[in-house]
PDB file of C-alpha atoms in Angstrom:
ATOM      1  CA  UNK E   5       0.000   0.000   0.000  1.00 72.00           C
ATOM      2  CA  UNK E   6       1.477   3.897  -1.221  1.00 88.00           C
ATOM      3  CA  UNK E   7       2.140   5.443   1.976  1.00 95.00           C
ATOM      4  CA  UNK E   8       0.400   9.280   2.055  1.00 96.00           C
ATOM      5  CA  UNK E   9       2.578  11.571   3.099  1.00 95.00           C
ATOM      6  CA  UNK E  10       0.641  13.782   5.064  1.00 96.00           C
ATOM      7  CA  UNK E  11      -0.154  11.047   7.598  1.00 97.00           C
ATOM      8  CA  UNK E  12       1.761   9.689  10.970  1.00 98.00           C
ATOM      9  CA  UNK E  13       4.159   6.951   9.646  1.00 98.00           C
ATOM     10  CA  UNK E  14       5.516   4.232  12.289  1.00 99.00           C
ATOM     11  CA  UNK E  15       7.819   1.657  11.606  1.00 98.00           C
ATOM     12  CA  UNK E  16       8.479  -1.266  13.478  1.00 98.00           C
ATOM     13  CA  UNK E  17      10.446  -4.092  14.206  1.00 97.00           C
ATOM     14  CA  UNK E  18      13.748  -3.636  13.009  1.00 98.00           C
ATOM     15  CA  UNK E  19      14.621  -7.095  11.092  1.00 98.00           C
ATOM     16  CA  UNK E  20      18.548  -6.235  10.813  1.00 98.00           C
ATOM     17  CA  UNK E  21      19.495  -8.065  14.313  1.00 92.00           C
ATOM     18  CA  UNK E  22      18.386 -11.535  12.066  1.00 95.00           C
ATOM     19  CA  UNK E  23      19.751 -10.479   8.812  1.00 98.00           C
ATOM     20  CA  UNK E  24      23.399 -10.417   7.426  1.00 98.00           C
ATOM     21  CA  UNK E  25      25.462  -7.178   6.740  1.00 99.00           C
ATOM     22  CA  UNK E  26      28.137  -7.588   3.962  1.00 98.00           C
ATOM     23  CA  UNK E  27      29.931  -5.541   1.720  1.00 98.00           C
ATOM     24  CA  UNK E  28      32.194  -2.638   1.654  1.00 98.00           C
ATOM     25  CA  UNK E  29      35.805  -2.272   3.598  1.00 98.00           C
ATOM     26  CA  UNK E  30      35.135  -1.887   7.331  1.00 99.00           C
ATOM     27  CA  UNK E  31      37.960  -1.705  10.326  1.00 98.00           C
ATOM     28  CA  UNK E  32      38.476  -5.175  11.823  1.00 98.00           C
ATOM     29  CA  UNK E  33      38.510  -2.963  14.988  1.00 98.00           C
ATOM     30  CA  UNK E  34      35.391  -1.485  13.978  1.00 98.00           C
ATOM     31  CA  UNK E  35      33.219  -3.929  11.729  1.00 98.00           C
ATOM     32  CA  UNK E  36      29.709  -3.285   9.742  1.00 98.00           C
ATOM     33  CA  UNK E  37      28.197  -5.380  11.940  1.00 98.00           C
ATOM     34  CA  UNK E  38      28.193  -2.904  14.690  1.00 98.00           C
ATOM     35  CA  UNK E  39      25.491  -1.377  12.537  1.00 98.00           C
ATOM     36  CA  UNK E  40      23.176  -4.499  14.146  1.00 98.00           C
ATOM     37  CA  UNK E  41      23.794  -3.408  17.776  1.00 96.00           C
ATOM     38  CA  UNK E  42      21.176  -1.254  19.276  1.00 96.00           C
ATOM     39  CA  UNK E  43      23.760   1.288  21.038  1.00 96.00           C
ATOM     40  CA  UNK E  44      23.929   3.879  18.644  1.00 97.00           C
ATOM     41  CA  UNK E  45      27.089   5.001  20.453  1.00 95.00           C
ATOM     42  CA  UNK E  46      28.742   1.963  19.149  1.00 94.00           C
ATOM     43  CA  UNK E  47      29.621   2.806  15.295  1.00 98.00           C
ATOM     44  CA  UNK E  48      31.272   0.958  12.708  1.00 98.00           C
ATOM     45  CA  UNK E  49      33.187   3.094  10.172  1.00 99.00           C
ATOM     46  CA  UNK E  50      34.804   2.083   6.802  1.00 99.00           C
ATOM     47  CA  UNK E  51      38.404   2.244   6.276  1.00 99.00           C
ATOM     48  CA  UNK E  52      38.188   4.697   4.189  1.00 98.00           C
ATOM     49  CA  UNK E  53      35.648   7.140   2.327  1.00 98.00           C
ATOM     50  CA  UNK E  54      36.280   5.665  -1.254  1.00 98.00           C
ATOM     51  CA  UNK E  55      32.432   5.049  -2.918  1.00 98.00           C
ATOM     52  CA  UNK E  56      33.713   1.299  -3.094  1.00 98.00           C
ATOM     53  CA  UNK E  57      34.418   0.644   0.298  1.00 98.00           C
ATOM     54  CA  UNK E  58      31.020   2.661   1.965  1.00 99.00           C
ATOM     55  CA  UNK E  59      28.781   0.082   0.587  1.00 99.00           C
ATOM     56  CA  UNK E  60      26.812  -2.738   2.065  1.00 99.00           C
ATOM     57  CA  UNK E  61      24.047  -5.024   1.735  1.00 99.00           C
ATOM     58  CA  UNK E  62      21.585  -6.373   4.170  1.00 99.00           C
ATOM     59  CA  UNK E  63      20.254 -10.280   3.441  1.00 99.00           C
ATOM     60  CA  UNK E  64      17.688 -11.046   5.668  1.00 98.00           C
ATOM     61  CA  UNK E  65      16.513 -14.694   7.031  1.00 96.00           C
ATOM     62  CA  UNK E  66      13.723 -14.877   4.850  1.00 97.00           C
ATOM     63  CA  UNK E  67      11.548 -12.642   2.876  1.00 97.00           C
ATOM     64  CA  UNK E  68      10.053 -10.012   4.803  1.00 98.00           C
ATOM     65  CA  UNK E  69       7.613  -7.282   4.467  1.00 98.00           C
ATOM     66  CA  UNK E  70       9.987  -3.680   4.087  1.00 98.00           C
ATOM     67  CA  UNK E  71       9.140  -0.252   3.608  1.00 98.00           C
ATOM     68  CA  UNK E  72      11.515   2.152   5.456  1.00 99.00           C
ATOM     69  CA  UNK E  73      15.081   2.084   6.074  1.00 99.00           C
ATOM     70  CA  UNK E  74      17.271   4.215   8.396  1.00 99.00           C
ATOM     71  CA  UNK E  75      20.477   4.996   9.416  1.00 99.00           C
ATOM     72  CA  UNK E  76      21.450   6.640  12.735  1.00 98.00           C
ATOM     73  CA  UNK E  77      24.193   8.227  14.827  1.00 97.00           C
ATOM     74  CA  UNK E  78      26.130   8.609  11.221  1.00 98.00           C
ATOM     75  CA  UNK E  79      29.077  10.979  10.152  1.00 97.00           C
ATOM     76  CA  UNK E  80      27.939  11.387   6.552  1.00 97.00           C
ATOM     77  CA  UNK E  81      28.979  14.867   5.294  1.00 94.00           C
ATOM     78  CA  UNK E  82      26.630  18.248   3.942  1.00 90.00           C
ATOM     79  CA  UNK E  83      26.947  16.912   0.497  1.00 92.00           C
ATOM     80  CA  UNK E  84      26.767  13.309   0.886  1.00 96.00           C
ATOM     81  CA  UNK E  85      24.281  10.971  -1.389  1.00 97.00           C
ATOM     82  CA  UNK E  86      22.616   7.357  -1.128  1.00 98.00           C
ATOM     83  CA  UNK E  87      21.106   4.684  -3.147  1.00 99.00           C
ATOM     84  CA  UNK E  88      18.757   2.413  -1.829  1.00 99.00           C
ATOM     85  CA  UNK E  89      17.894  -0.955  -4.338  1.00 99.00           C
ATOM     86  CA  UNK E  90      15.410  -3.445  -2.892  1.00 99.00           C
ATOM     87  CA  UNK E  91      15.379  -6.916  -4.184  1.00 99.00           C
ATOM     88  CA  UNK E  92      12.991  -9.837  -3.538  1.00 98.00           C
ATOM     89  CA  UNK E  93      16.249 -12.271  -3.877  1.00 97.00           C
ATOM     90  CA  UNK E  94      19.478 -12.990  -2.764  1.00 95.00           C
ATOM     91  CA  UNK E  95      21.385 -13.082  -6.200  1.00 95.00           C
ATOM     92  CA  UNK E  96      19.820  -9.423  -7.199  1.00 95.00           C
ATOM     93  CA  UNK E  97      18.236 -10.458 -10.129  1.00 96.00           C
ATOM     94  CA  UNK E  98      14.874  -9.430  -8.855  1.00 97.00           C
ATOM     95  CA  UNK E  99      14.563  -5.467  -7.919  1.00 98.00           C
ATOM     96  CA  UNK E 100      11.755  -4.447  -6.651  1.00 98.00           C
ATOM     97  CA  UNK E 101      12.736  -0.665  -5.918  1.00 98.00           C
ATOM     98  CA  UNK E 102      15.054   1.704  -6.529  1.00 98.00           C
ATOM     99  CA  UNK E 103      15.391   5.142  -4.898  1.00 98.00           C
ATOM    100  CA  UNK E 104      18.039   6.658  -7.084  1.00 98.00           C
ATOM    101  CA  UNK E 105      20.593   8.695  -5.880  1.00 98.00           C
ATOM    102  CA  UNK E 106      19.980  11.092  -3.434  1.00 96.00           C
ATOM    103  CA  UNK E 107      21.317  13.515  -0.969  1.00 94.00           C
ATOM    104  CA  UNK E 108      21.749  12.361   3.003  1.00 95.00           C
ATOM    105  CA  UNK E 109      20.625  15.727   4.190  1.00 91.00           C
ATOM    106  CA  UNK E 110      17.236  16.975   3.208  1.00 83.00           C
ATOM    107  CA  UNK E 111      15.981  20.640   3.293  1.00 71.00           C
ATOM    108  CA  UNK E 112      16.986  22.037   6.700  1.00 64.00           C
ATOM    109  CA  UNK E 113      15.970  25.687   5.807  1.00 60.00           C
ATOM    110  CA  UNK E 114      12.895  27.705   4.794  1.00 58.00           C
ATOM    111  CA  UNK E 115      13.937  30.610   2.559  1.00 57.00           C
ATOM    112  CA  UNK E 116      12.966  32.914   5.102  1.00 59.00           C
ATOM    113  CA  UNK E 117      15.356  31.590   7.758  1.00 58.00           C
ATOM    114  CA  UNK E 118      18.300  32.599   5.438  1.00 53.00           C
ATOM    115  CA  UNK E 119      20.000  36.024   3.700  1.00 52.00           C
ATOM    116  CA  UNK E 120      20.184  35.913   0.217  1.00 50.00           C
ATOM    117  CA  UNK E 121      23.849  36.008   0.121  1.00 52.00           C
ATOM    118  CA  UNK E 122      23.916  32.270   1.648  1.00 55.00           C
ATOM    119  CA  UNK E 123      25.221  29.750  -0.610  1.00 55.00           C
ATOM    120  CA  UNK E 124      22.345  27.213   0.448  1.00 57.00           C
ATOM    121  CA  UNK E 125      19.580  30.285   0.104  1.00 45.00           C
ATOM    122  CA  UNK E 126      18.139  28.511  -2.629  1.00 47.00           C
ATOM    123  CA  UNK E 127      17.861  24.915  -1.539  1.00 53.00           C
ATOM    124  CA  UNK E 128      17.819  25.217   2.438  1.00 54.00           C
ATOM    125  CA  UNK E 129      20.618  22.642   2.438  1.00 67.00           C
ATOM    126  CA  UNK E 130      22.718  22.427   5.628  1.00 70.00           C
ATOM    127  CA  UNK E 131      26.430  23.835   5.686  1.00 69.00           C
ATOM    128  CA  UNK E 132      29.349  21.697   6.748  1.00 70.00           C
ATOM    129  CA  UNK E 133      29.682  23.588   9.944  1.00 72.00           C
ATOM    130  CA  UNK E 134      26.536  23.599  10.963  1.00 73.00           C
ATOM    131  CA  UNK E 135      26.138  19.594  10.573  1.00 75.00           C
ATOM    132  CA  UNK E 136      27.139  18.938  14.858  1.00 78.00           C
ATOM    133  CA  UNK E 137      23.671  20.744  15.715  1.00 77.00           C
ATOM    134  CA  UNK E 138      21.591  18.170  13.859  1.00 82.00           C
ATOM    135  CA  UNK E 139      20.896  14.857  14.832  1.00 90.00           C
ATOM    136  CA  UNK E 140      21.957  12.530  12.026  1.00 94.00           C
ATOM    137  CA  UNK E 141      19.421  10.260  11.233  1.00 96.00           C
ATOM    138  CA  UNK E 142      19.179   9.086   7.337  1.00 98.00           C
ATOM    139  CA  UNK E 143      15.153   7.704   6.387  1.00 98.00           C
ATOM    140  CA  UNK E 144      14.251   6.383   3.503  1.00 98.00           C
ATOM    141  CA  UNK E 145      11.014   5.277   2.721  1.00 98.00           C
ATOM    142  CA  UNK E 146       9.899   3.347  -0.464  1.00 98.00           C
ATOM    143  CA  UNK E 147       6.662   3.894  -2.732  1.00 92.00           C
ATOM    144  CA  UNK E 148       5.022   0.337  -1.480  1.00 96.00           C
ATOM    145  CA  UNK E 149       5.522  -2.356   0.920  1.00 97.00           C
ATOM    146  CA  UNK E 150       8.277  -5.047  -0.344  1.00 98.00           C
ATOM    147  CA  UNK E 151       8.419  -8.275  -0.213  1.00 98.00           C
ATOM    148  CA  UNK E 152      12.271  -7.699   0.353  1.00 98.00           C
ATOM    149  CA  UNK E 153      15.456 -10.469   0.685  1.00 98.00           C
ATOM    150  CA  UNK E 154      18.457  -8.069   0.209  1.00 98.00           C
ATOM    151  CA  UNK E 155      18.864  -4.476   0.513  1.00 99.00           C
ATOM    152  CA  UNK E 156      21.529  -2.728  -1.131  1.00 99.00           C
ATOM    153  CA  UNK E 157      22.747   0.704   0.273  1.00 99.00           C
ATOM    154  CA  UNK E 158      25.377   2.940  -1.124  1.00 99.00           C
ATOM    155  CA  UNK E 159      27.134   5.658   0.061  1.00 99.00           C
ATOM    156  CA  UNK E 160      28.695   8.307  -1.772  1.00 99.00           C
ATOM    157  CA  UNK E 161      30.505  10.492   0.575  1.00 98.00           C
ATOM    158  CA  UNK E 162      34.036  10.473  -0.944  1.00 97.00           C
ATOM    159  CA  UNK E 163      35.038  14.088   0.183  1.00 95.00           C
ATOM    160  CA  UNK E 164      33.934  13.485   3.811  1.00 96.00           C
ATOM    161  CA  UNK E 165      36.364  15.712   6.086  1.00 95.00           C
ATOM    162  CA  UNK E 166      37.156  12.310   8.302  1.00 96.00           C
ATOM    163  CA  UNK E 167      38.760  10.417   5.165  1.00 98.00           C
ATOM    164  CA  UNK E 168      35.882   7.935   5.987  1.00 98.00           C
ATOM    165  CA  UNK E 169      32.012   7.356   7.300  1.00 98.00           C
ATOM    166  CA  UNK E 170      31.011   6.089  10.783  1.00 98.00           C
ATOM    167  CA  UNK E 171      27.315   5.060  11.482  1.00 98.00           C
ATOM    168  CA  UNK E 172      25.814   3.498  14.958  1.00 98.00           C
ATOM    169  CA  UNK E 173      22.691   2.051  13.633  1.00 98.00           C
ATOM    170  CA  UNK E 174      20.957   0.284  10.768  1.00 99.00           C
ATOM    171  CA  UNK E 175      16.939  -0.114  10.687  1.00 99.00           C
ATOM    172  CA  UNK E 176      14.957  -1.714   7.948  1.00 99.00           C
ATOM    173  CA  UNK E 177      11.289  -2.280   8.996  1.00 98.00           C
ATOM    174  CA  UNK E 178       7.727  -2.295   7.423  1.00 98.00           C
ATOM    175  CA  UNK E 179       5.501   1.249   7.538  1.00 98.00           C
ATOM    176  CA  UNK E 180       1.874   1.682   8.968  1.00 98.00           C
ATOM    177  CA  UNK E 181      -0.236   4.796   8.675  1.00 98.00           C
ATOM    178  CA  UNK E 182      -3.514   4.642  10.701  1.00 98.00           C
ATOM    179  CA  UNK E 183      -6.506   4.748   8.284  1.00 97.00           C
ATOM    180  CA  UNK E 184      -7.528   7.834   9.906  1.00 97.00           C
ATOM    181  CA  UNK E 185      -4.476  10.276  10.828  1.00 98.00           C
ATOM    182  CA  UNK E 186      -3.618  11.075  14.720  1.00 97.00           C
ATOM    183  CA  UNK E 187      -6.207  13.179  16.434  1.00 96.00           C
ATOM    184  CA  UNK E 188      -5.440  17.144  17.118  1.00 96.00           C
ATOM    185  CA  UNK E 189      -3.405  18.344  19.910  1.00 97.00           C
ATOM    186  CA  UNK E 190      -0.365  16.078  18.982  1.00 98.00           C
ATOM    187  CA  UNK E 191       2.862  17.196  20.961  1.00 98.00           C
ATOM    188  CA  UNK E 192       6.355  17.560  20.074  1.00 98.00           C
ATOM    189  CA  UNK E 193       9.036  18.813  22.392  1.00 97.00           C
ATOM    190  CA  UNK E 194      12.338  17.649  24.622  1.00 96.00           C
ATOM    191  CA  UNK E 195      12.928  15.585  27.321  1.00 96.00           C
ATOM    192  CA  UNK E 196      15.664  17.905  29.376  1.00 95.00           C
ATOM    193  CA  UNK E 197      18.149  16.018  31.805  1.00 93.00           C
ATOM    194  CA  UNK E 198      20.520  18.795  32.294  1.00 93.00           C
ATOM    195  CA  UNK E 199      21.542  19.444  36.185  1.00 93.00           C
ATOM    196  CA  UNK E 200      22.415  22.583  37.892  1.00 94.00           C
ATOM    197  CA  UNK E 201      24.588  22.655  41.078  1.00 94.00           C
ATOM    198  CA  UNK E 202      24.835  26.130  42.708  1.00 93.00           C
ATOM    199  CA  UNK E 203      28.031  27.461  44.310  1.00 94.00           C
ATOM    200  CA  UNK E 204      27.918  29.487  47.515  1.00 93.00           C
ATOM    201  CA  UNK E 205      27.948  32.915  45.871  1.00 94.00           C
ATOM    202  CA  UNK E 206      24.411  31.088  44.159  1.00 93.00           C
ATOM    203  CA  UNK E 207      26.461  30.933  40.941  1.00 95.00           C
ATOM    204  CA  UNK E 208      25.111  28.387  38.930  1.00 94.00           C
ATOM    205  CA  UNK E 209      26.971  25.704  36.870  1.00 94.00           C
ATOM    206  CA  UNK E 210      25.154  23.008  34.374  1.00 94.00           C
ATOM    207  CA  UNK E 211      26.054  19.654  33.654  1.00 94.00           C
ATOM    208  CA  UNK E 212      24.571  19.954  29.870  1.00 92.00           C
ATOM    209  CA  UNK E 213      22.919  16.623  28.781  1.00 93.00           C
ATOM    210  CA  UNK E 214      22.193  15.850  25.247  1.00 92.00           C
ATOM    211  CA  UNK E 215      18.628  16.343  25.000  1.00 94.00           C
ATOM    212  CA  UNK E 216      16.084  14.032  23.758  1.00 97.00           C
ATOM    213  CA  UNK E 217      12.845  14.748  21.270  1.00 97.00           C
ATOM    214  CA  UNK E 218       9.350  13.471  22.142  1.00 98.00           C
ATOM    215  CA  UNK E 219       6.119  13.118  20.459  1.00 98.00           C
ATOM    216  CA  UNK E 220       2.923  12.912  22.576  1.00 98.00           C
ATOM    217  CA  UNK E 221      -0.464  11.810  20.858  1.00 98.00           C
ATOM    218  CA  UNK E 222      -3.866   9.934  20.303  1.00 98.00           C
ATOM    219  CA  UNK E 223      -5.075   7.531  17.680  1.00 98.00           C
ATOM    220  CA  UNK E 224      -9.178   8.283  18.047  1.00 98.00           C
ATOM    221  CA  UNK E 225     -10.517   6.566  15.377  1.00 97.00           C
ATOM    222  CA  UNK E 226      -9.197   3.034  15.161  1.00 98.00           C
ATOM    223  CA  UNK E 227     -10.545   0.236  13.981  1.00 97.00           C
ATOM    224  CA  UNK E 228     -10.840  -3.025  15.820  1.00 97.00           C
ATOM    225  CA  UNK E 229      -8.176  -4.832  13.690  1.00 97.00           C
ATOM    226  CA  UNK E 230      -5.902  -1.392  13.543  1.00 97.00           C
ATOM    227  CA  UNK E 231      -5.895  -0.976  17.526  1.00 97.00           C
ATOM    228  CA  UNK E 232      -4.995  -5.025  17.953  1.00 97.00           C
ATOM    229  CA  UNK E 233      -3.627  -6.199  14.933  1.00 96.00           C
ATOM    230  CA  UNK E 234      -1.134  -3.080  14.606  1.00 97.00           C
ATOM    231  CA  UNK E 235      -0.825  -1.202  18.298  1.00 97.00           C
ATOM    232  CA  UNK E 236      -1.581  -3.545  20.410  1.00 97.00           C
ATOM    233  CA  UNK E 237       1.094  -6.156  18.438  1.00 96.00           C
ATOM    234  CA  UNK E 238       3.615  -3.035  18.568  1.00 97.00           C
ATOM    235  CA  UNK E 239       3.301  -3.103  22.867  1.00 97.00           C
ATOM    236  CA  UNK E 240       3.683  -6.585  22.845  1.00 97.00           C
ATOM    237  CA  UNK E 241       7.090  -6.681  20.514  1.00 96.00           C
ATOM    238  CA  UNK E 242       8.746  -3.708  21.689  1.00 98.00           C
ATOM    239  CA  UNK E 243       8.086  -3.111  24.794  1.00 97.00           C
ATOM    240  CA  UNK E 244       9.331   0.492  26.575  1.00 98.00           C
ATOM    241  CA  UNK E 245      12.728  -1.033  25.103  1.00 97.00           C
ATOM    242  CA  UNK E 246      12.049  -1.951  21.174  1.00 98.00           C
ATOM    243  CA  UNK E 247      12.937   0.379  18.697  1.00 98.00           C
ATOM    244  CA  UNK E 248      10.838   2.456  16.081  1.00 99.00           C
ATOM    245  CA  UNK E 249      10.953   5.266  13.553  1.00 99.00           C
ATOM    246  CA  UNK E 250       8.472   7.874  13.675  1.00 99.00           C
ATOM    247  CA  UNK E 251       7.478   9.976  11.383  1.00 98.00           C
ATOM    248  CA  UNK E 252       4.840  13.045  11.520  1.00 98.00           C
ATOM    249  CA  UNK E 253       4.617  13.544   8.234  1.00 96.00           C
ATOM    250  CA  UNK E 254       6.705  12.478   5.202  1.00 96.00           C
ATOM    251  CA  UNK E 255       6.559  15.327   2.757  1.00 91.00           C
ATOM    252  CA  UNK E 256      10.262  16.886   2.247  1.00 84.00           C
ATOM    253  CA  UNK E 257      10.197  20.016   3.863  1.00 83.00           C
ATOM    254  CA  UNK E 258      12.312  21.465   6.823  1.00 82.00           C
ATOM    255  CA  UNK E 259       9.508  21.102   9.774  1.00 86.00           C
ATOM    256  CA  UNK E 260       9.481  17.393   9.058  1.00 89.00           C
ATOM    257  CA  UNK E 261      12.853  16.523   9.849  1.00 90.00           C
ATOM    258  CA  UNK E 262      12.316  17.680  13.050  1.00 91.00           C
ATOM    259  CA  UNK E 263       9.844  15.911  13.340  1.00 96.00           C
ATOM    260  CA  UNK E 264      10.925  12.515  12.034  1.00 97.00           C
ATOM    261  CA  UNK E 265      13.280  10.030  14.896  1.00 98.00           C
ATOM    262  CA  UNK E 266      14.090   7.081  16.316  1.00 98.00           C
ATOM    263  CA  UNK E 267      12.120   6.650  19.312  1.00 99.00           C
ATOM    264  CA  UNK E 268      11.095   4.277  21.642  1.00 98.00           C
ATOM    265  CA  UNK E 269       7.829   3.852  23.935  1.00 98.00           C
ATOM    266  CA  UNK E 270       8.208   5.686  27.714  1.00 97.00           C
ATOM    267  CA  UNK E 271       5.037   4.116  28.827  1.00 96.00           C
ATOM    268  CA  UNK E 272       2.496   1.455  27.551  1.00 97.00           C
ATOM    269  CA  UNK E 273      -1.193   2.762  27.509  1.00 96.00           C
ATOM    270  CA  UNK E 274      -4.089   0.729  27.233  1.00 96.00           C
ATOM    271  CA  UNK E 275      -6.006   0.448  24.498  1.00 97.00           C
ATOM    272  CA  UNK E 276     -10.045   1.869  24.917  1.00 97.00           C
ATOM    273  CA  UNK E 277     -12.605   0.992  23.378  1.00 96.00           C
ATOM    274  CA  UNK E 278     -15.488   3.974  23.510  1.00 94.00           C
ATOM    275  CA  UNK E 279     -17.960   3.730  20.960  1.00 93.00           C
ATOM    276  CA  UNK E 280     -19.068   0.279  19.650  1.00 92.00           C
ATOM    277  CA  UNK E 281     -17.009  -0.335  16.432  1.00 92.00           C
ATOM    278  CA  UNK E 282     -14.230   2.899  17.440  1.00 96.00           C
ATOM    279  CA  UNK E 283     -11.068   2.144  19.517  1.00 98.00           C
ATOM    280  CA  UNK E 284      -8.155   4.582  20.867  1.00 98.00           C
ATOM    281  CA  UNK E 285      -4.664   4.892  21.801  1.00 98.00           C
ATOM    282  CA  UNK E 286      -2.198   7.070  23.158  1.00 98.00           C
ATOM    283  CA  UNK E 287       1.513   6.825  22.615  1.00 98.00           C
ATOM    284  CA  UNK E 288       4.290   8.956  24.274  1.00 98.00           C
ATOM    285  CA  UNK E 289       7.830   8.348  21.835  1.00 99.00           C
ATOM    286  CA  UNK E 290      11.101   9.461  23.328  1.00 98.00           C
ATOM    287  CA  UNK E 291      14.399   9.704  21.231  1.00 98.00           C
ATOM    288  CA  UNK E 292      16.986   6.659  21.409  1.00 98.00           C
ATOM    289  CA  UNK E 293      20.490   8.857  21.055  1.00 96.00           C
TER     290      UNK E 293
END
């Protein structure tokens, strides 16, 4: 089914812990398959940035139902660019999607956030030095649901400033998008752990933590297989711990980047059931750094 893009997008589980990464030149000291560990502070990174050694592919056990794939806690540089094929077999014979080349970073800026004199004024595209303040998180989602054994991804980031491209985290899942989109009065903010501890003279000094985005909201209008088949399946498999990408809306523009992570569930809510053939749900994401 085409995903629409103006409707909450959640992807779960992540299938790379049972598939195979190959390809590429990686570090012995630092191998792809770091990619398959869920600490995103653990990163595998190629030994070198050479097109030819930034590749990989992903086999999986069997075929499985695929739709979005991510990469997190990467290095990839301002003008960096992917390809993403998706095959239904192991030998590639069979492709089933291609993305094309296209850039890591998306839009970043309106037009109206920038002078006119900016090289980016035109496309909103980040600058090198501004690429720290951003939380790196690569999505890609294809046109339909896949019946998917291998996924090829390709990076093409040979002038990165580290002579070579680190990543923490690889996540290839299916996509759902509620039949009816998520009720009004959605939240998005940050969870804030930074401390304060206050000298004598009641100066203060902060112990800055990294902080972490959250989305707050409720599903109204599900149906009976939706709310049990879908949500109540997702609190069963992932837990408070299990992994999944959210998205608020897919279209490319800058306010959806913000609003697009890898999350995971604070707190399981029940699901309700007020009206005869209408169930709800709330869900409270918090960012996995």
């Amino acid at each position: 089914m085409a995903l629409n893009p103006d409707t909450i997008t959640l992807c779960w589980p992540n299938r790379v812990e049972r598939a195979t990464l190959s390809g590429g030149a990686w570090l012995d000291s630092l191998p792809l398959t770091l990619a398959q560990d869920p600490t995103l502070a653990v990163r595998c990174k190629s030994q070198n940035a050479d097109p030819a050694s930034t590749w990989f592919d992903i086999t999986l056990d069997k075929p499985r139902p695929i739709q979005c794939l991510a990469i997190a806690a990467h290095s990839f540089s301002a003008p960096a660019r992917y390809r993403v094929r998706i095959y239904g077999d192991t030998d590639r014979q069979f492709l089933l999607w291609d993305s094309a080349w296209q850039t890591v970073w998306p839009q970043l800026f309106a037009t109206s956030e920038l002078e006119w004199e900016y090289d980016n004024y035109w496309l909103g595209t980040i600058a090198e030095e501004d690429r720290a303040l951003y939380t790196p998180l690569l999505t890609v989602f294809a046109d339909e649901v896949q019946l998917a054994q291998q996924v090829r991804v390709e990076i093409d980031d040979a002038g990165n400033p580290e002579g070579a491209v680190r990543f923490g985290r690889v996540f290839l899942a299916d996509a759902w998008q509620p039949a009816t989109n998520v009720s009004y009065g959605i939240q998005h903010g940050f969870d804030n752990a930074t401390e304060f501890a206050e000298a004598g003279d009641r100066t203060e000094y902060a112990d800055v933590k990294r902080q972490r985005r959250t989305a707050t909201f409720s599903l109204d209008w599900l149906s009976e297989e939706e709310a049990y088949q879908r949500l109540y399946s997702l609190q069963r498999v992932l837990g408070t711990h299990g992994e999944l990408v959210y998205a608020f809306n897919l279209a490319a523009r800058p306010e959806n980047f913000a609003r697009t992570f890898l999350a995971r569930q604070q707190q399981l809510d029940p699901l309700a059931q007020p009206y005869a053939f209408t169930h709800t749900h709330s869900l409270k994401l918090l960012e996995i750094l």
